[in-house]
Amino acid sequence: MAMSAPQSDDDEEALMRAQADLELLTAAYPDEITIHTPLPCTSFPISFTMHLQSTNEASSKAIKDSKSTITMQMKSGYPETTGVEITTFRAIRKKSIELAVQAVKDASLECLANGEESALSCCIAAQQVWDECMQDEADKLVWEEERLKEEEHVRLDLATQDDDIKWISGVEGCGIVHDRKSTFQAFVCYVKDEDMVRRALRKLIDGNNKIQRATHNMYAYRFTEILTNKQQSKGDLDNSEKTKTHILKHDNDDDGEDGAGRRLAQLLATREDDGVLVVVSRWFGGIHLGPKRFAHIINVARELLVKCYE
């Protein structure tokens, strides 16, 4: 039967120093460290795993992650000629674990250069980097949550304001068409002046995330503004009558779909619509439709306009 070689005094001293390092490590991280080598250690290599968890209460509540680990080992010659070496690591968050692994390597090299035990230093370095990464993620989550809340407040404010603005939306079969992954949808609103046009566009687009994400929101409007003036009769300053001036106002916007606004304006003029704002939103599906896109824009707008004037 083969006999194992007797350990040298140097090996015994190295094992004692490794054992002491592990005791410090488990005292500092009683719940985070798993030692895979039976204690007391009688030979190298000595293997242990650190389970990375955020020590910051706020970030630990925001981010649940119990699967991030770094497995390390001490080999013969530790800590004078070899430092702590990483054998495996795993995590859902790739960037964060890579930063933690690099922190372990840097701490190990620094301790090795000074002939110092490095297990505790490596784990402290990994935990510090991990906490920083988790705090950054938690801050981003909080910021995103606040941003979404603010958007919702804006949406609700817009929904409750401008009660005189009433949008009519196209639906499947009337005012919506799909073609090769692109979608076109029409919206119609009754308007009587330019201020109402501005408020209507703001309420429609700013109050709806889906419409905000549309590739194009082209529109046209047409209304008659009535101005009232007083006209005095000759020879009688007290005898005056009111005269009304009718001014036709119209405008359009392509929103990047060159020529679409002009075509919508022509549709309103041809139909002689008055007091109306029409918007057509397009969500581009990745396939260019050529001139067919203008046919879809006009058709969904016409369908909804016809429906509104029934």
Short mmCIF file of C-alpha atoms in Angstrom, two decimals:
data_model
loop_
_atom_site.label_atom_id
_atom_site.label_comp_id
_atom_site.label_asym_id
_atom_site.label_seq_id
_atom_site.Cartn_x
_atom_site.Cartn_y
_atom_site.Cartn_z
CA MET A 1 0.00 0.00 0.00
CA ALA A 2 1.43 3.34 -1.03
CA MET A 3 2.25 5.76 1.74
CA SER A 4 1.64 9.51 1.42
CA ALA A 5 4.73 11.65 1.67
CA PRO A 6 5.15 13.30 5.07
CA GLN A 7 4.32 16.98 5.17
CA SER A 8 7.19 19.44 5.53
CA ASP A 9 7.26 22.13 8.16
CA ASP A 10 6.49 24.65 5.39
CA ASP A 11 3.36 22.70 4.39
CA GLU A 12 2.19 22.52 7.97
CA GLU A 13 2.70 26.24 8.41
CA ALA A 14 0.85 26.95 5.16
CA LEU A 15 -2.10 24.78 6.27
CA MET A 16 -2.18 26.55 9.62
CA ARG A 17 -2.24 29.95 7.94
CA ALA A 18 -4.92 28.78 5.50
CA GLN A 19 -6.97 27.38 8.39
CA ALA A 20 -6.71 30.69 10.26
CA ASP A 21 -7.70 32.59 7.12
CA LEU A 22 -10.79 30.39 6.71
CA GLU A 23 -11.79 30.95 10.33
CA LEU A 24 -11.61 34.71 9.82
CA LEU A 25 -13.55 34.34 6.59
CA THR A 26 -16.42 32.33 8.10
CA ALA A 27 -16.56 34.69 11.08
CA ALA A 28 -16.94 37.68 8.73
CA TYR A 29 -19.37 35.93 6.35
CA PRO A 30 -21.11 33.13 8.28
CA ASP A 31 -24.03 32.89 5.85
CA GLU A 32 -22.21 33.62 2.62
CA ILE A 33 -19.30 31.15 2.75
CA THR A 34 -19.48 27.42 2.02
CA ILE A 35 -16.23 25.47 2.66
CA HIS A 36 -15.98 22.33 0.54
CA THR A 37 -12.86 20.89 2.23
CA PRO A 38 -13.41 19.10 5.57
CA LEU A 39 -12.08 20.97 8.60
CA PRO A 40 -9.53 20.91 10.04
CA CYS A 41 -7.65 21.12 6.73
CA THR A 42 -5.03 18.44 6.32
CA SER A 43 -4.00 19.00 2.71
CA PHE A 44 -4.24 21.30 -0.25
CA PRO A 45 -6.15 22.33 -2.32
CA ILE A 46 -8.74 23.92 -0.05
CA SER A 47 -11.93 24.97 -1.81
CA PHE A 48 -14.68 27.37 -0.75
CA THR A 49 -17.58 29.27 -2.36
CA MET A 50 -18.80 32.79 -1.68
CA HIS A 51 -22.49 33.45 -2.28
CA LEU A 52 -22.81 37.07 -3.35
CA GLN A 53 -25.77 38.91 -1.87
CA SER A 54 -26.31 42.62 -1.48
CA THR A 55 -25.62 43.82 2.06
CA ASN A 56 -27.53 47.05 1.38
CA GLU A 57 -31.10 46.69 2.63
CA ALA A 58 -32.64 48.94 -0.04
CA SER A 59 -30.92 47.22 -2.97
CA SER A 60 -31.52 43.72 -1.56
CA LYS A 61 -35.27 44.45 -1.45
CA ALA A 62 -35.26 45.79 -4.99
CA ILE A 63 -33.10 43.01 -6.44
CA LYS A 64 -33.52 39.34 -5.59
CA ASP A 65 -30.52 37.27 -6.65
CA SER A 66 -29.41 34.14 -4.77
CA LYS A 67 -27.60 32.40 -7.63
CA SER A 68 -24.44 34.50 -7.88
CA THR A 69 -21.38 32.65 -6.60
CA ILE A 70 -17.60 32.61 -6.88
CA THR A 71 -15.76 29.39 -6.04
CA MET A 72 -12.10 29.79 -5.03
CA GLN A 73 -9.27 27.60 -3.82
CA MET A 74 -5.98 27.77 -1.95
CA LYS A 75 -3.21 25.61 -3.35
CA SER A 76 0.05 24.28 -1.97
CA GLY A 77 2.42 27.15 -1.19
CA TYR A 78 -0.36 29.42 0.07
CA PRO A 79 0.05 32.27 0.88
CA GLU A 80 3.77 32.75 0.18
CA THR A 81 4.00 31.47 -3.40
CA THR A 82 0.35 31.14 -4.45
CA GLY A 83 -2.69 33.24 -3.80
CA VAL A 84 -6.39 32.53 -3.92
CA GLU A 85 -7.41 31.26 -7.35
CA ILE A 86 -10.87 31.28 -8.91
CA THR A 87 -12.09 27.91 -10.16
CA THR A 88 -15.68 28.74 -11.20
CA PHE A 89 -18.25 31.52 -10.99
CA ARG A 90 -21.85 31.97 -12.04
CA ALA A 91 -24.44 34.75 -12.00
CA ILE A 92 -27.45 36.08 -13.85
CA ARG A 93 -25.80 39.49 -14.05
CA LYS A 94 -22.79 38.96 -16.31
CA LYS A 95 -21.26 42.41 -16.05
CA SER A 96 -21.54 42.52 -12.26
CA ILE A 97 -19.97 39.10 -11.72
CA GLU A 98 -17.13 39.91 -14.10
CA LEU A 99 -16.32 43.02 -12.05
CA ALA A 100 -16.45 40.99 -8.83
CA VAL A 101 -14.15 38.31 -10.29
CA GLN A 102 -11.66 40.95 -11.36
CA ALA A 103 -11.73 42.41 -7.84
CA VAL A 104 -10.85 38.96 -6.43
CA LYS A 105 -7.95 38.60 -8.83
CA ASP A 106 -6.59 42.06 -8.01
CA ALA A 107 -6.85 41.48 -4.25
CA SER A 108 -5.17 38.07 -4.56
CA LEU A 109 -2.24 39.48 -6.53
CA GLU A 110 -1.78 42.33 -4.06
CA CYS A 111 -1.74 39.99 -1.05
CA LEU A 112 0.59 37.56 -2.82
CA ALA A 113 3.07 40.35 -3.49
CA ASN A 114 3.12 41.04 0.27
CA GLY A 115 3.13 37.36 1.29
CA GLU A 116 -0.22 37.81 3.06
CA GLU A 117 -3.27 35.59 3.38
CA SER A 118 -5.80 36.67 0.77
CA ALA A 119 -9.04 34.70 1.21
CA LEU A 120 -10.70 37.28 3.44
CA SER A 121 -9.36 40.21 1.40
CA CYS A 122 -10.61 38.65 -1.84
CA CYS A 123 -14.09 38.09 -0.46
CA ILE A 124 -14.26 41.61 0.97
CA ALA A 125 -13.24 43.04 -2.41
CA ALA A 126 -15.82 40.91 -4.25
CA GLN A 127 -18.58 41.89 -1.82
CA GLN A 128 -17.77 45.61 -2.09
CA VAL A 129 -17.91 45.53 -5.89
CA TRP A 130 -21.10 43.46 -5.81
CA ASP A 131 -22.76 45.91 -3.42
CA GLU A 132 -21.84 48.82 -5.70
CA CYS A 133 -23.28 47.05 -8.74
CA MET A 134 -26.48 46.12 -6.93
CA GLN A 135 -26.87 49.66 -5.62
CA ASP A 136 -26.49 51.00 -9.16
CA GLU A 137 -29.19 48.60 -10.36
CA ALA A 138 -31.46 49.50 -7.46
CA ASP A 139 -31.01 53.22 -8.20
CA LYS A 140 -31.90 52.59 -11.84
CA LEU A 141 -35.01 50.64 -10.82
CA VAL A 142 -36.11 53.45 -8.50
CA TRP A 143 -35.46 56.04 -11.22
CA GLU A 144 -37.40 54.01 -13.78
CA GLU A 145 -40.28 53.55 -11.34
CA GLU A 146 -40.39 57.29 -10.66
CA ARG A 147 -40.23 58.02 -14.39
CA LEU A 148 -43.17 55.70 -15.07
CA LYS A 149 -45.15 57.25 -12.23
CA GLU A 150 -44.47 60.72 -13.61
CA GLU A 151 -45.57 59.63 -17.09
CA GLU A 152 -48.74 58.18 -15.60
CA HIS A 153 -49.43 61.43 -13.74
CA VAL A 154 -48.96 63.37 -16.98
CA ARG A 155 -51.24 60.98 -18.82
CA LEU A 156 -53.94 61.27 -16.16
CA ASP A 157 -53.60 65.05 -16.08
CA LEU A 158 -54.03 65.21 -19.82
CA ALA A 159 -57.00 62.87 -19.63
CA THR A 160 -58.77 65.04 -17.06
CA GLN A 161 -57.88 68.34 -18.71
CA ASP A 162 -59.30 69.77 -21.91
CA ASP A 163 -62.77 68.34 -21.46
CA ASP A 164 -63.83 69.98 -24.70
CA ILE A 165 -61.41 67.73 -26.62
CA LYS A 166 -63.10 64.52 -27.79
CA TRP A 167 -61.05 62.18 -29.95
CA ILE A 168 -62.65 59.45 -32.03
CA SER A 169 -60.30 56.54 -32.73
CA GLY A 170 -60.25 54.22 -35.70
CA VAL A 171 -61.11 50.60 -34.97
CA GLU A 172 -60.65 47.35 -36.84
CA GLY A 173 -62.77 47.53 -39.97
CA CYS A 174 -63.07 51.33 -39.86
CA GLY A 175 -60.00 53.52 -39.56
CA ILE A 176 -57.33 50.84 -39.11
CA VAL A 177 -55.42 48.87 -41.73
CA HIS A 178 -52.50 46.42 -41.52
CA ASP A 179 -50.13 45.77 -44.40
CA ARG A 180 -46.85 43.81 -44.26
CA LYS A 181 -46.29 44.42 -40.54
CA SER A 182 -47.10 48.13 -40.78
CA THR A 183 -50.22 49.48 -39.09
CA PHE A 184 -52.13 52.66 -39.95
CA GLN A 185 -54.74 54.14 -37.59
CA ALA A 186 -56.83 57.29 -37.96
CA PHE A 187 -58.08 59.67 -35.26
CA VAL A 188 -60.60 62.49 -35.67
CA CYS A 189 -61.40 65.45 -33.41
CA TYR A 190 -63.74 68.42 -33.85
CA VAL A 191 -61.93 71.76 -33.52
CA LYS A 192 -62.90 75.40 -33.85
CA ASP A 193 -59.64 77.34 -33.50
CA GLU A 194 -55.86 76.92 -33.53
CA ASP A 195 -55.60 76.75 -29.76
CA MET A 196 -57.98 73.81 -29.78
CA VAL A 197 -55.85 72.13 -32.46
CA ARG A 198 -52.73 72.45 -30.30
CA ARG A 199 -54.49 71.13 -27.21
CA ALA A 200 -56.03 68.25 -29.13
CA LEU A 201 -52.69 67.13 -30.58
CA ARG A 202 -51.06 67.34 -27.15
CA LYS A 203 -53.83 65.31 -25.54
CA LEU A 204 -53.73 62.61 -28.22
CA ILE A 205 -49.98 62.16 -28.56
CA ASP A 206 -48.62 63.03 -25.11
CA GLY A 207 -51.41 61.16 -23.40
CA ASN A 208 -50.83 57.84 -25.15
CA ASN A 209 -47.53 55.92 -25.02
CA LYS A 210 -48.45 53.80 -28.03
CA ILE A 211 -49.11 56.82 -30.23
CA GLN A 212 -45.90 58.46 -28.97
CA ARG A 213 -44.00 55.41 -30.25
CA ALA A 214 -45.57 55.62 -33.72
CA THR A 215 -43.09 56.12 -36.54
CA HIS A 216 -45.18 58.98 -37.96
CA ASN A 217 -48.12 61.01 -36.63
CA MET A 218 -49.23 63.06 -39.65
CA TYR A 219 -52.19 65.36 -39.51
CA ALA A 220 -54.29 68.02 -41.22
CA TYR A 221 -56.98 70.36 -39.98
CA ARG A 222 -59.58 72.65 -41.50
CA PHE A 223 -62.01 74.99 -39.80
CA THR A 224 -63.79 78.29 -40.33
CA GLU A 225 -63.09 80.99 -37.80
CA ILE A 226 -65.83 83.60 -37.40
CA LEU A 227 -64.74 87.13 -36.46
CA THR A 228 -67.31 89.63 -35.29
CA ASN A 229 -66.85 93.38 -35.89
CA LYS A 230 -69.01 96.42 -35.23
CA GLN A 231 -69.89 98.59 -38.22
CA GLN A 232 -71.34 102.09 -37.74
CA SER A 233 -74.00 103.52 -40.07
CA LYS A 234 -73.24 106.88 -41.64
CA GLY A 235 -74.72 109.86 -39.79
CA ASP A 236 -75.73 107.83 -36.77
CA LEU A 237 -73.07 107.03 -34.24
CA ASP A 238 -75.59 105.13 -32.11
CA ASN A 239 -76.77 102.97 -34.95
CA SER A 240 -74.24 100.19 -35.37
CA GLU A 241 -74.55 96.59 -36.49
CA LYS A 242 -72.34 93.60 -36.08
CA THR A 243 -70.73 92.11 -39.14
CA LYS A 244 -69.26 88.61 -39.27
CA THR A 245 -66.15 87.67 -41.17
CA HIS A 246 -65.58 84.01 -42.03
CA ILE A 247 -61.94 83.00 -42.36
CA LEU A 248 -61.03 79.48 -43.52
CA LYS A 249 -57.96 78.20 -41.71
CA HIS A 250 -56.10 75.02 -42.57
CA ASP A 251 -52.68 73.45 -42.16
CA ASN A 252 -50.97 70.06 -42.15
CA ASP A 253 -47.83 68.25 -41.01
CA ASP A 254 -46.03 65.23 -42.54
CA ASP A 255 -44.10 64.22 -39.39
CA GLY A 256 -41.42 62.69 -41.58
CA GLU A 257 -43.74 60.98 -44.09
CA ASP A 258 -43.13 63.40 -46.96
CA GLY A 259 -46.37 64.41 -48.68
CA ALA A 260 -48.73 62.67 -46.25
CA GLY A 261 -49.95 65.85 -44.54
CA ARG A 262 -50.65 67.52 -47.87
CA ARG A 263 -52.70 64.53 -49.01
CA LEU A 264 -54.75 64.59 -45.81
CA ALA A 265 -55.37 68.30 -46.34
CA GLN A 266 -56.56 67.61 -49.89
CA LEU A 267 -58.95 64.98 -48.52
CA LEU A 268 -60.49 67.48 -46.10
CA ALA A 269 -60.78 70.10 -48.83
CA THR A 270 -62.36 67.67 -51.30
CA ARG A 271 -64.90 66.58 -48.71
CA GLU A 272 -65.39 70.22 -47.66
CA ASP A 273 -65.06 69.15 -44.03
CA ASP A 274 -65.19 72.03 -41.56
CA GLY A 275 -64.10 72.12 -37.94
CA VAL A 276 -62.11 68.91 -38.03
CA LEU A 277 -58.62 67.68 -37.21
CA VAL A 278 -57.54 64.30 -38.56
CA VAL A 279 -54.43 62.40 -37.48
CA VAL A 280 -53.07 59.21 -39.01
CA SER A 281 -50.46 57.27 -37.03
CA ARG A 282 -48.20 54.76 -38.70
CA TRP A 283 -46.18 52.06 -36.96
CA PHE A 284 -43.55 50.96 -39.48
CA GLY A 285 -43.10 47.19 -39.68
CA GLY A 286 -39.74 47.10 -41.43
CA ILE A 287 -41.01 46.60 -44.99
CA HIS A 288 -41.24 49.61 -47.31
CA LEU A 289 -44.68 49.90 -48.92
CA GLY A 290 -43.91 52.52 -51.57
CA PRO A 291 -46.87 54.59 -52.85
CA LYS A 292 -49.28 52.11 -51.26
CA ARG A 293 -48.64 53.76 -47.89
CA PHE A 294 -50.36 56.95 -49.06
CA ALA A 295 -53.42 54.97 -50.12
CA HIS A 296 -53.62 53.46 -46.64
CA ILE A 297 -53.23 56.89 -44.99
CA ILE A 298 -56.04 58.41 -47.04
CA ASN A 299 -58.31 55.38 -46.78
CA VAL A 300 -58.22 55.05 -42.98
CA ALA A 301 -58.77 58.81 -42.64
CA ARG A 302 -61.69 58.76 -45.11
CA GLU A 303 -63.32 55.76 -43.44
CA LEU A 304 -63.30 57.41 -40.02
CA LEU A 305 -64.45 60.78 -41.36
CA VAL A 306 -67.39 59.14 -43.12
CA LYS A 307 -68.26 57.30 -39.91
CA CYS A 308 -68.11 60.52 -37.87
CA TYR A 309 -70.42 62.39 -40.21
CA GLU A 310 -73.03 59.66 -40.46
#
